[in-house]
Short mmCIF file of C-alpha atoms in Angstrom, two decimals:
data_model
loop_
_atom_site.label_atom_id
_atom_site.label_comp_id
_atom_site.label_asym_id
_atom_site.label_seq_id
_atom_site.Cartn_x
_atom_site.Cartn_y
_atom_site.Cartn_z
CA MET A 1048 101.54 108.15 73.95
CA LYS A 1049 103.96 107.09 76.69
CA HIS A 1050 103.01 103.84 78.45
CA ALA A 1051 104.52 103.01 81.81
CA ARG A 1052 104.10 100.50 84.58
CA VAL A 1053 104.46 101.59 88.16
CA LEU A 1054 103.98 100.35 91.68
CA HIS A 1055 101.63 102.61 93.62
CA ASN A 1056 100.57 101.70 97.17
CA ASP A 1057 101.79 98.14 96.47
CA VAL A 1058 99.56 97.82 93.38
CA GLU A 1059 100.99 97.41 89.87
CA LEU A 1060 99.40 99.94 87.56
CA ASP A 1061 99.47 100.45 83.81
CA VAL A 1062 99.59 104.20 83.29
CA THR A 1063 100.23 106.76 80.62
CA VAL A 1064 102.52 109.70 81.12
CA ASN A 1065 101.15 113.15 80.23
CA ASP A 1066 103.04 116.20 78.96
CA GLN A 1067 103.53 117.46 82.53
CA GLY A 1068 105.27 114.20 83.45
CA ASP A 1069 102.40 113.04 85.65
CA LEU A 1070 101.03 109.53 85.51
CA VAL A 1071 97.45 108.90 84.47
CA THR A 1072 95.66 105.65 85.30
CA ALA A 1073 93.14 103.89 83.06
CA GLU A 1074 90.39 105.52 85.18
CA GLY A 1075 91.86 108.95 84.61
CA THR A 1076 93.34 109.43 88.09
CA VAL A 1077 96.48 111.57 88.04
CA ILE A 1078 99.37 110.37 90.21
CA SER A 1079 102.56 112.28 90.86
CA GLU A 1080 105.78 110.56 89.88
CA SER A 1081 107.03 111.02 93.45
CA GLU A 1082 104.42 108.56 94.73
CA VAL A 1083 105.44 105.57 92.62
CA THR A 1084 108.16 103.03 91.99
CA TRP A 1085 108.86 102.69 88.28
CA LEU A 1086 108.76 99.17 86.82
CA SER A 1087 109.96 97.86 83.48
CA PRO A 1088 107.45 99.27 80.95
CA ILE A 1089 107.13 95.91 79.20
CA LYS A 1090 104.38 93.98 80.97
CA LYS A 1091 105.12 90.55 79.59
CA PRO A 1092 108.77 90.61 78.58
CA GLY A 1093 109.63 88.16 75.85
CA THR A 1094 113.06 87.58 74.39
CA ILE A 1095 115.53 90.39 75.00
CA PHE A 1096 117.89 90.63 72.04
CA ALA A 1097 120.90 92.88 72.37
CA LEU A 1098 123.41 93.93 69.78
CA GLY A 1099 127.15 93.99 70.31
CA LEU A 1100 129.48 96.25 68.34
CA ASN A 1101 126.61 97.82 66.40
CA TYR A 1102 128.01 101.35 66.27
CA ALA A 1103 131.08 101.77 64.12
CA ASP A 1104 132.76 104.12 66.62
CA HIS A 1105 132.16 101.75 69.56
CA ALA A 1106 133.57 98.77 67.66
CA ALA A 1107 136.71 100.81 67.00
CA GLU A 1108 136.85 101.80 70.69
CA LEU A 1109 136.97 98.12 71.63
CA ALA A 1110 139.52 97.42 68.86
CA PHE A 1111 137.15 95.30 66.81
CA GLU A 1112 136.47 95.42 63.11
CA PRO A 1113 132.80 96.32 62.53
CA PRO A 1114 130.98 92.99 62.19
CA LYS A 1115 129.77 91.74 58.81
CA GLU A 1116 126.84 89.99 60.45
CA PRO A 1117 124.97 91.27 63.54
CA LEU A 1118 126.45 90.13 66.84
CA VAL A 1119 123.28 89.24 68.75
CA PHE A 1120 123.09 87.97 72.31
CA LEU A 1121 120.20 87.41 74.71
CA LYS A 1122 119.55 88.83 78.15
CA GLY A 1123 117.23 87.22 80.71
CA ALA A 1124 114.15 88.99 82.05
CA ASN A 1125 115.83 88.91 85.48
CA THR A 1126 117.95 91.81 84.23
CA LEU A 1127 115.03 94.19 83.70
CA THR A 1128 114.95 97.06 86.18
CA GLY A 1129 112.74 100.15 86.16
CA HIS A 1130 113.60 103.84 85.93
CA LYS A 1131 115.20 105.35 89.06
CA GLN A 1132 116.00 101.91 90.48
CA ASN A 1133 119.23 100.29 91.65
CA SER A 1134 121.68 98.24 89.63
CA TYR A 1135 124.60 96.65 91.41
CA ARG A 1136 128.32 96.58 90.87
CA PRO A 1137 129.67 93.15 91.87
CA ASP A 1138 132.36 92.93 94.52
CA ASN A 1139 135.97 92.60 93.41
CA ILE A 1140 135.75 93.73 89.81
CA GLU A 1141 137.70 96.32 87.83
CA PHE A 1142 135.37 97.49 85.09
CA GLN A 1143 131.58 97.77 84.84
CA HIS A 1144 130.28 100.09 82.14
CA TYR A 1145 126.90 101.38 81.00
CA GLU A 1146 125.61 101.17 77.44
CA CYS A 1147 122.88 103.59 76.41
CA GLU A 1148 120.70 101.86 73.81
CA LEU A 1149 117.58 102.46 71.77
CA VAL A 1150 115.20 99.53 72.27
CA ALA A 1151 112.62 98.61 69.64
CA VAL A 1152 109.72 96.68 71.18
CA ILE A 1153 107.84 94.18 69.04
CA GLY A 1154 104.06 94.70 68.93
CA LYS A 1155 102.92 92.05 66.48
CA GLU A 1156 103.86 88.43 65.92
CA GLY A 1157 105.71 87.67 62.72
CA LYS A 1158 108.12 85.37 60.92
CA ASN A 1159 110.13 86.09 57.77
CA ILE A 1160 109.32 89.79 57.91
CA SER A 1161 110.82 91.82 55.10
CA ARG A 1162 112.80 94.97 55.75
CA GLU A 1163 110.07 96.95 53.98
CA ASP A 1164 107.37 95.67 56.35
CA ALA A 1165 109.51 95.64 59.49
CA MET A 1166 108.23 98.83 61.07
CA ASP A 1167 104.65 97.45 61.05
CA TYR A 1168 105.82 94.99 63.70
CA ILE A 1169 107.27 97.59 66.06
CA ALA A 1170 104.99 98.88 68.86
CA GLY A 1171 107.34 101.57 70.05
CA TYR A 1172 110.62 102.41 71.69
CA THR A 1173 112.22 102.68 75.06
CA VAL A 1174 115.71 103.25 76.46
CA CYS A 1175 117.83 100.62 78.12
CA ASN A 1176 121.15 100.61 79.87
CA ASP A 1177 122.78 97.36 78.77
CA PHE A 1178 125.35 97.13 81.56
CA ALA A 1179 128.39 94.89 81.10
CA ILE A 1180 130.96 93.55 83.54
CA ARG A 1181 134.09 93.36 81.43
CA ASP A 1182 136.03 91.38 84.04
CA TYR A 1183 133.74 88.42 83.37
CA LEU A 1184 134.32 88.23 79.60
CA GLU A 1185 135.43 84.84 78.34
CA ASN A 1186 135.70 83.73 74.73
CA TYR A 1187 132.72 81.37 74.89
CA TYR A 1188 129.39 82.67 73.63
CA ARG A 1189 130.97 86.08 74.12
CA PRO A 1190 129.51 88.29 75.57
CA ASN A 1191 128.60 85.54 77.99
CA LEU A 1192 125.61 85.53 80.35
CA ARG A 1193 127.74 86.35 83.39
CA VAL A 1194 128.79 89.58 81.68
CA LYS A 1195 125.36 90.61 80.47
CA SER A 1196 122.59 88.71 82.20
CA ARG A 1197 123.09 89.28 85.91
CA ASP A 1198 120.17 90.54 88.00
CA SER A 1199 119.56 94.28 87.46
CA LEU A 1200 121.86 94.53 84.43
CA CYS A 1201 119.18 95.96 82.15
CA PRO A 1202 117.56 99.11 83.48
CA ILE A 1203 114.80 99.98 81.01
CA GLY A 1204 112.27 102.77 80.59
CA PRO A 1205 111.01 105.06 81.87
CA TRP A 1206 108.24 104.25 79.43
CA LEU A 1207 107.37 102.68 76.10
CA ILE A 1208 106.60 105.44 73.62
CA ASP A 1209 104.46 104.73 70.56
CA LYS A 1210 106.51 104.63 67.37
CA GLU A 1211 104.28 107.29 65.76
CA ASP A 1212 105.30 109.75 68.47
CA VAL A 1213 108.97 109.31 67.63
CA GLY A 1214 108.80 109.09 63.87
CA ASP A 1215 112.12 108.78 62.10
CA ILE A 1216 114.69 106.96 64.25
CA SER A 1217 117.61 107.19 61.86
CA ASP A 1218 119.29 110.17 63.54
CA LEU A 1219 118.41 110.34 67.24
CA ARG A 1220 120.96 111.76 69.66
CA LEU A 1221 122.04 109.47 72.53
CA THR A 1222 123.81 110.70 75.64
CA THR A 1223 124.90 109.27 78.94
CA HIS A 1224 125.61 111.42 81.98
CA VAL A 1225 127.35 110.06 85.07
CA ASN A 1226 126.82 112.24 88.14
CA GLY A 1227 125.85 115.05 85.81
CA GLU A 1228 128.92 114.82 83.59
CA LEU A 1229 128.48 113.98 79.90
CA THR A 1230 130.42 110.73 79.30
CA GLN A 1231 128.86 109.22 76.17
CA GLU A 1232 127.45 110.87 73.10
CA GLY A 1233 126.38 109.52 69.75
CA THR A 1234 123.62 109.29 67.21
CA THR A 1235 121.60 106.41 65.85
CA LYS A 1236 122.80 107.35 62.38
CA ASP A 1237 126.03 105.49 63.24
CA ILE A 1238 124.13 102.21 63.77
CA ILE A 1239 125.55 99.52 61.51
CA PHE A 1240 122.51 97.20 61.42
CA ASP A 1241 119.34 99.27 61.78
CA VAL A 1242 115.96 98.26 63.21
CA PRO A 1243 114.35 97.17 59.91
CA PHE A 1244 117.44 95.09 59.11
CA LEU A 1245 117.38 93.45 62.54
CA VAL A 1246 113.67 92.65 62.36
CA GLU A 1247 114.22 91.01 58.98
CA TYR A 1248 117.37 89.20 60.17
CA LEU A 1249 115.93 87.86 63.44
CA SER A 1250 112.53 86.94 62.02
CA LYS A 1251 114.22 84.84 59.37
CA ILE A 1252 115.61 82.74 62.24
CA MET A 1253 112.65 82.79 64.60
CA THR A 1254 109.13 84.05 65.21
CA LEU A 1255 109.12 87.47 66.86
CA LYS A 1256 106.33 88.04 69.37
CA PRO A 1257 104.80 91.00 71.19
CA GLY A 1258 106.99 91.87 74.17
CA ASP A 1259 110.21 90.82 72.45
CA MET A 1260 112.77 93.63 72.55
CA ILE A 1261 115.72 94.54 70.40
CA ALA A 1262 118.38 96.63 72.13
CA THR A 1263 120.24 98.11 69.22
CA GLY A 1264 123.73 98.66 70.62
CA THR A 1265 125.67 101.59 71.95
CA PRO A 1266 128.03 104.28 70.65
CA LYS A 1267 131.49 104.90 72.06
CA GLY A 1268 132.19 106.39 75.46
CA LEU A 1269 132.69 103.66 78.05
CA LYS A 1270 133.35 104.54 81.65
CA ASP A 1271 133.68 102.53 84.83
CA MET A 1272 130.87 102.81 87.37
CA GLN A 1273 131.10 102.85 91.15
CA PRO A 1274 128.51 102.48 93.91
CA GLY A 1275 127.00 105.88 94.56
CA ASP A 1276 127.08 106.88 90.89
CA THR A 1277 123.93 108.05 89.15
CA VAL A 1278 123.72 107.22 85.43
CA VAL A 1279 121.27 108.82 83.05
CA CYS A 1280 120.90 107.34 79.56
CA GLU A 1281 118.90 109.59 77.29
CA ILE A 1282 117.67 109.24 73.75
CA GLU A 1283 116.19 112.18 71.92
CA LYS A 1284 112.38 111.98 71.58
CA VAL A 1285 112.28 108.69 73.52
CA GLY A 1286 113.20 109.36 77.14
CA ALA A 1287 115.82 109.63 79.87
CA LEU A 1288 116.49 106.60 82.06
CA THR A 1289 118.07 107.07 85.48
CA THR A 1290 119.88 104.30 87.36
CA TYR A 1291 121.58 104.30 90.76
CA ILE A 1292 124.66 102.13 91.18
CA VAL A 1293 124.87 100.31 94.51
CA SER A 1294 127.17 97.68 95.96
CA GLU A 1295 126.37 93.99 95.73
CA GLN A 1296 125.69 93.93 99.46
CA GLU A 1297 123.30 96.87 99.34
CA PHE A 1298 121.46 95.39 96.37
CA TYR A 1299 120.85 91.94 97.85
CA GLY A 1300 120.42 92.95 101.49
CA ASP A 1301 119.53 89.87 103.52
CA LYS A 1302 120.29 87.60 100.57
CA TYR A 1303 123.89 88.85 100.33
CA MET B 701 104.79 76.16 67.90
CA SER B 702 103.25 75.15 71.17
CA THR B 703 103.64 76.53 74.63
CA ASN B 704 105.07 74.41 77.38
CA PRO B 705 103.41 74.23 80.81
CA ILE B 706 106.69 73.29 82.51
CA VAL B 707 108.91 76.17 81.50
CA THR B 708 107.32 79.59 81.80
CA GLY B 709 110.28 81.77 82.79
CA LYS B 710 113.73 81.12 81.42
CA LEU B 711 115.40 77.99 80.11
CA VAL B 712 119.13 78.13 80.80
CA CYS B 713 121.28 75.51 79.07
CA VAL B 714 124.81 74.53 79.98
CA ALA B 715 127.16 73.83 77.06
CA LEU B 716 130.62 72.27 77.24
CA ASN B 717 129.85 70.39 80.44
CA ASP B 718 130.57 66.83 79.26
CA GLN B 719 133.95 66.01 80.78
CA GLN B 720 134.86 63.71 77.85
CA GLN B 721 134.18 66.56 75.41
CA LEU B 722 136.22 68.99 77.51
CA ASP B 723 139.16 66.58 77.57
CA LYS B 724 138.93 66.20 73.79
CA LEU B 725 138.79 69.97 73.18
CA ASP B 726 141.48 70.80 75.73
CA ALA B 727 144.16 71.66 73.15
CA THR B 728 141.68 73.67 71.02
CA PHE B 729 140.80 75.88 73.98
CA ASN B 730 144.27 77.39 73.99
CA GLU B 731 144.01 78.41 70.35
CA ALA B 732 142.28 81.42 68.78
CA PRO B 733 139.60 82.57 69.21
CA TYR B 734 139.29 80.99 72.66
CA LYS B 735 142.89 81.47 73.87
CA ALA B 736 142.08 79.93 77.26
CA ALA B 737 139.85 77.19 78.62
CA PRO B 738 136.52 78.35 80.10
CA THR B 739 136.74 79.06 83.83
CA GLN B 740 132.97 79.35 84.27
CA PRO B 741 129.97 77.35 83.06
CA VAL B 742 129.25 78.11 79.39
CA LEU B 743 125.60 79.12 79.35
CA TYR B 744 122.98 79.91 76.74
CA PHE B 745 119.27 80.62 76.74
CA LYS B 746 116.68 78.79 74.69
CA PRO B 747 114.14 81.65 74.39
CA HIS B 748 110.36 81.31 74.52
CA ASN B 749 109.84 80.77 70.79
CA THR B 750 111.86 77.53 71.12
CA TRP B 751 109.83 75.94 73.91
CA ASN B 752 107.99 72.83 72.90
CA THR B 753 106.51 69.65 74.31
CA ASP B 754 106.74 65.87 74.32
CA GLY B 755 105.35 64.48 71.09
CA ALA B 756 105.90 67.68 69.13
CA THR B 757 107.21 67.56 65.58
CA ILE B 758 110.41 69.53 65.06
CA ALA B 759 110.60 71.63 61.89
CA TRP B 760 113.31 70.50 59.50
CA ASN B 761 116.05 72.96 58.65
CA GLU B 762 117.86 72.83 55.33
CA GLU B 763 121.18 73.51 57.12
CA GLY B 764 120.71 70.28 59.05
CA LEU B 765 119.84 69.54 62.66
CA VAL B 766 121.67 67.96 65.55
CA VAL B 767 120.13 66.91 68.85
CA GLY B 768 121.32 66.53 72.40
CA ALA B 769 119.38 65.63 75.54
CA SER B 770 119.89 66.92 79.04
CA LEU B 771 118.62 66.27 82.52
CA THR B 772 116.68 69.41 83.39
CA VAL B 773 116.10 70.92 86.79
CA VAL B 774 112.79 72.75 87.30
CA PHE B 775 112.39 75.40 90.00
CA GLY B 776 109.27 75.73 92.13
CA LYS B 777 110.41 78.59 94.31
CA GLU B 778 112.73 81.55 94.04
CA CYS B 779 116.39 80.59 94.17
CA CYS B 780 118.82 83.45 94.74
CA ARG B 781 122.50 83.05 95.54
CA THR B 782 122.28 79.59 97.01
CA SER B 783 125.24 77.47 98.06
CA ALA B 784 125.94 74.09 96.45
CA GLU B 785 125.09 72.47 99.78
CA GLU B 786 121.58 73.91 99.78
CA ALA B 787 120.99 74.03 96.03
CA LEU B 788 118.96 70.86 95.65
CA SER B 789 116.39 72.07 98.18
CA TYR B 790 115.21 74.60 95.57
CA VAL B 791 114.52 71.95 92.94
CA GLU B 792 110.87 71.19 92.38
CA GLY B 793 111.55 68.31 90.08
CA TYR B 794 113.47 66.79 87.20
CA THR B 795 112.63 66.41 83.55
CA LEU B 796 114.34 66.24 80.13
CA THR B 797 115.17 68.78 77.43
CA HIS B 798 115.89 68.03 73.79
CA ASP B 799 118.00 70.76 72.27
CA PHE B 800 117.66 70.67 68.50
CA SER B 801 120.22 73.02 66.97
CA LEU B 802 121.91 73.70 63.70
CA PRO B 803 125.30 71.96 63.59
CA GLU B 804 127.62 73.92 65.85
CA LYS B 805 130.92 75.06 64.37
CA SER B 806 132.21 77.41 67.06
CA TYR B 807 131.55 78.35 70.66
CA TYR B 808 133.01 81.84 70.31
CA ARG B 809 129.89 83.92 69.71
CA PRO B 810 126.33 83.43 70.98
CA ASP B 811 124.71 81.12 68.44
CA ILE B 812 121.32 82.76 67.96
CA LYS B 813 120.79 81.27 64.53
CA GLY B 814 121.82 77.80 65.61
CA LYS B 815 120.03 77.66 68.94
CA CYS B 816 116.92 79.83 68.60
CA GLN B 817 114.92 78.26 65.78
CA ASP B 818 111.20 77.94 66.60
CA GLY B 819 110.12 74.90 68.60
CA THR B 820 113.61 73.43 69.04
CA ALA B 821 113.52 73.00 72.82
CA PRO B 822 110.97 70.37 73.85
CA VAL B 823 110.87 69.92 77.63
CA GLY B 824 109.08 67.02 79.31
CA ALA B 825 107.29 64.70 79.22
CA VAL B 826 106.63 65.08 82.95
CA VAL B 827 108.35 66.67 85.91
CA VAL B 828 109.21 64.04 88.49
CA PRO B 829 109.13 65.51 92.00
CA ALA B 830 112.56 66.03 93.51
CA SER B 831 111.49 63.91 96.47
CA ASP B 832 111.33 60.90 94.13
CA VAL B 833 114.94 61.34 92.98
CA ALA B 834 117.39 60.40 95.71
CA ASP B 835 120.50 61.59 93.87
CA PRO B 836 120.37 63.40 90.49
CA GLN B 837 124.08 62.66 90.02
CA ALA B 838 123.22 58.96 89.79
CA LEU B 839 120.92 59.41 86.77
CA THR B 840 121.85 58.61 83.16
CA VAL B 841 120.29 60.19 80.07
CA VAL B 842 119.96 57.79 77.14
CA THR B 843 119.02 59.02 73.66
CA GLN B 844 117.76 56.80 70.87
CA VAL B 845 117.16 57.72 67.26
CA ASN B 846 114.73 55.39 65.50
CA GLY B 847 115.23 52.88 68.30
CA GLU B 848 119.02 52.83 68.14
CA THR B 849 121.00 54.20 71.08
CA VAL B 850 123.10 57.16 69.92
CA GLY B 851 124.00 58.83 73.20
CA GLU B 852 124.40 57.91 76.82
CA LEU B 853 125.43 60.51 79.35
CA PRO B 854 125.72 59.68 83.05
CA VAL B 855 125.13 62.88 85.01
CA SER B 856 128.22 61.93 87.02
CA GLN B 857 130.23 62.52 83.80
CA LEU B 858 129.38 66.21 83.83
CA HIS B 859 132.29 68.52 84.61
CA ARG B 860 130.06 70.48 86.99
CA GLY B 861 127.29 68.64 88.79
CA VAL B 862 123.71 69.68 89.38
CA ALA B 863 124.15 71.32 92.80
CA GLU B 864 127.27 73.26 91.80
CA LEU B 865 125.58 74.58 88.64
CA ILE B 866 122.49 75.73 90.53
CA SER B 867 124.72 77.54 92.98
CA ILE B 868 126.81 79.27 90.29
CA ILE B 869 123.84 80.20 88.08
CA SER B 870 121.75 81.46 91.02
CA ASN B 871 124.62 83.77 91.86
CA ILE B 872 124.40 85.26 88.36
CA MET B 873 120.63 85.39 87.97
CA THR B 874 117.83 84.83 90.44
CA LEU B 875 115.86 81.77 89.40
CA GLN B 876 112.08 81.93 89.65
CA PRO B 877 109.30 79.34 89.69
CA GLY B 878 108.92 78.17 86.10
CA ASP B 879 112.62 78.58 85.32
CA ALA B 880 114.66 75.54 84.33
CA ILE B 881 118.29 74.58 83.83
CA ALA B 882 119.39 71.94 81.32
CA VAL B 883 122.54 70.87 83.11
CA GLY B 884 124.57 69.28 80.32
CA PHE B 885 124.42 67.63 76.93
CA PRO B 886 126.63 64.93 75.42
CA GLY B 887 129.62 66.57 73.76
CA ASP B 888 128.87 64.98 70.44
CA ARG B 889 125.47 66.24 69.37
CA HIS B 890 123.81 63.67 67.14
CA PRO B 891 122.83 64.59 63.57
CA VAL B 892 119.23 63.77 62.68
CA LYS B 893 117.45 63.41 59.36
CA GLN B 894 113.97 64.25 58.20
CA GLY B 895 111.44 61.87 59.77
CA ASP B 896 113.78 60.64 62.53
CA LYS B 897 112.17 59.77 65.83
CA VAL B 898 114.21 60.89 68.84
CA THR B 899 113.47 59.44 72.26
CA SER B 900 115.44 60.28 75.37
CA SER B 901 114.88 58.70 78.73
CA ILE B 902 116.06 58.65 82.28
CA ALA B 903 115.22 55.28 83.81
CA GLY B 904 112.51 55.66 86.41
CA VAL B 905 112.17 59.38 85.80
CA THR B 906 110.75 60.35 82.43
CA GLU B 907 110.90 59.93 78.68
CA LEU B 908 110.72 62.56 75.92
CA THR B 909 109.91 61.79 72.30
CA ASN B 910 110.00 64.08 69.28
CA GLN B 911 109.94 63.48 65.58
CA VAL B 912 111.76 65.54 63.01
CA GLU B 913 109.44 66.82 60.30
CA ALA B 914 109.42 64.42 57.35
#
């Protein structure tokens, strides 16, 4: 089952998405996608973990040795942005790139979870676009919050799909299209630290709770984004997430 | 692990903001892996599993624990892209944060293991309304371990002050009611032992006490 959250006539709704792509409310009312604004599918977002350099080919692209230990950083919930929504490119920068990532969403609280039991703690999956502003990188807590945790820097969705509906996640194809052109392609089989490993690793440090998310990193294929671009991050069996790039001024409007 | 009624959104902490520490590390900043001094505030999150309260016992960690205390700004309304001049008008009140961490060896990578252990960010005891604090820059955070003073950090000693930090951070991320910023910790985090009682205070504002698990 695909679980989404949408805004419909100014009301937040928890819906499921049927095979025709229509949205179905808890009462069984069918709503067309064209009538809603998509929200982040995670109702109560917890900690957002993201992995750096977790695909061997991407690490090489950035001229890094693949890490021996996971490179984990956190993103704030202010970054979460629904499907078909805007993300902004800051003024006066040279390089903002997308990162198509498989996100595992925690469904059950746990600490010291073994690799063998890890999948019991996963509710399902979604897609995120873990945007980065490379201009802002500094060598302190790198990648620093200014690079990764700005408003709108984590489009996510369109939905959360139950893990049973995806099954094996060890070889899912990932693609990113910018304005219809294929710019990034990879498979989750190139992940260095996989989901069971990460659940074990993180839960040794801290209690994982429902709503926590693990964005598992991105394969190679970075490309600069400009206002007006449309980016679609897609993961086989999970979903395709569309984001519109706008200028800082357009994004903030009166607050600019 | 207990929830905290003060922080319900995000807890943003500012590292490397003690001017004395920055002066001491100045030469190091030009070496690998840093290669250059930071040009922006060095920020980290204490995520929700770390939030804790006044009086809470902090779990011992076999790798050791260090503590620092920080004046903490709590937001009562949305704060988006504010200027330093207007920043303080978004502050609902002031409180204290204890950041218990594993001993920090490097600032190069995000320190999830060191900073995100359960229950290691008590915030409290109370939030003093901003209207009762004439000038946050005039406050001093004093930390005692077992009654002995181990740290004293005047807010005026911070490299970036409260208003400037709110302005910079609110230009990165919109701050919401229930969000908080711990504006700066003493450069030398203090090592604690099992059973130690840690009390930090800001005269006339609030006091925060935690005990390390025996």
